[in-house]
Amino acid sequence: MSIAPVELLRFDTDAELVQRFIERLCKQLSQAIAERGEAYLVVSGGRTPIKLFSELSQQPLDWARVTITLADERWVAADDAASNECLVRMHLLQHRAAAAKFVSLLDSTVGAAASARSAESKLAQLPTFDVVILGLGEDGHTASLFPCSAELETGLTTKTAALVVTPTTAPHQRISMSLRRLLDSRQIYFHLSGAAKADVLARALKDTNHLAMPVRAVLQQTQVPVSVLLAG
Ligand code: 6PG
């Protein structure tokens, strides 16, 4: 099955993007529930998804049949403001979406390496994801696959589902899904906002060096359809 090149959808405003994105997400998650009885959604942290999370949390989906997890997590306590889990609990697992199941990547009772192993076994129990939503850092990182990290090549090639990443240009040790686990999905979205992200995307699409800009490994694969939603 040949995968279409990256679909790029541009919007004038974040509000227009979120509205269209919500329509798509609800359709794909409902379809997954109708076809397989359950839906699996992967989300990312950062600032960009907050409005999307709030809107999505109010949608009339059969949330009890939806499982949500994270593409990556910062090695901080789950109630820390820098925690992606905290962000998801505060903005997405609210209202109707409070009924969804959440799979944490974090086990703060053990060290980062042991936590990555427990994340590994949790992710191994989840099937192919229906939708993966990724962000993009200005250095070309996505999830926590950072160009500055010594673990990047492992993250792009490993057969394991999760790994510990220690970026040198961003705060906090991280647990990130590997490229292989991110690509074990039916649809990948990049949710981007602003001119700076548009520039990063343009640079990413110009070259094929995945180690320089890890997002290229997701944009330039032929396994999963990728759609980029870009506002502004
Ligand atoms: C994280 C994210 C990361 C994020 C980008 C973009 O934990 O930081 O998962 O990959 O998506 O850094 O972040 P912004 O949306 O804040 O620009």
GROMACS .gro file of C-alpha atoms and ligand atoms in nm, residues 44-49 72 74 84 135-137 141-143 174 197, ligand 1:
model
   34
   44SER     CA    1   0.215   1.523   2.294
   45GLY     CA    2   0.305   1.784   2.551
   46GLY     CA    3   0.423   2.140   2.503
   47ARG     CA    4   0.213   2.456   2.471
   48THR     CA    5   0.049   2.406   2.130
   49PRO     CA    6  -0.208   2.133   2.218
   72ASP     CA    7   0.693   1.136   2.550
   74ARG     CA    8   0.954   1.468   3.112
   84ASN     CA    9   0.301   1.619   3.013
  135GLY     CA   10   0.447   1.854   1.799
  136LEU     CA   11   0.765   2.000   1.650
  137GLY     CA   12   1.047   2.174   1.832
  141HIS     CA   13   1.275   1.737   1.753
  142THR     CA   14   0.943   1.554   1.782
  143ALA     CA   15   0.822   1.349   2.082
  174ARG     CA   16   1.275   1.231   2.918
  197LYS     CA   17   0.719   2.637   1.318
  2336PG     C1   18   0.748   1.787   2.497
  2336PG     C2   19   0.678   1.752   2.370
  2336PG     C3   20   0.754   1.804   2.251
  2336PG     C4   21   0.667   1.918   2.197
  2336PG     C5   22   0.751   2.016   2.119
  2336PG     C6   23   0.669   2.136   2.075
  2336PG     O1   24   0.739   1.712   2.592
  2336PG     O2   25   0.807   1.894   2.502
  2336PG     O3   26   0.618   1.638   2.361
  2336PG     O4   27   0.785   1.714   2.154
  2336PG     O5   28   0.566   1.864   2.118
  2336PG     O6   29   0.856   2.056   2.201
  2336PG     O7   30   0.631   2.205   2.189
  2336PG     P1   31   0.544   2.342   2.181
  2336PG     O8   32   0.408   2.302   2.139
  2336PG     O9   33   0.545   2.394   2.321
  2336PG    O10   34   0.610   2.433   2.082
   0.00000   0.00000   0.00000
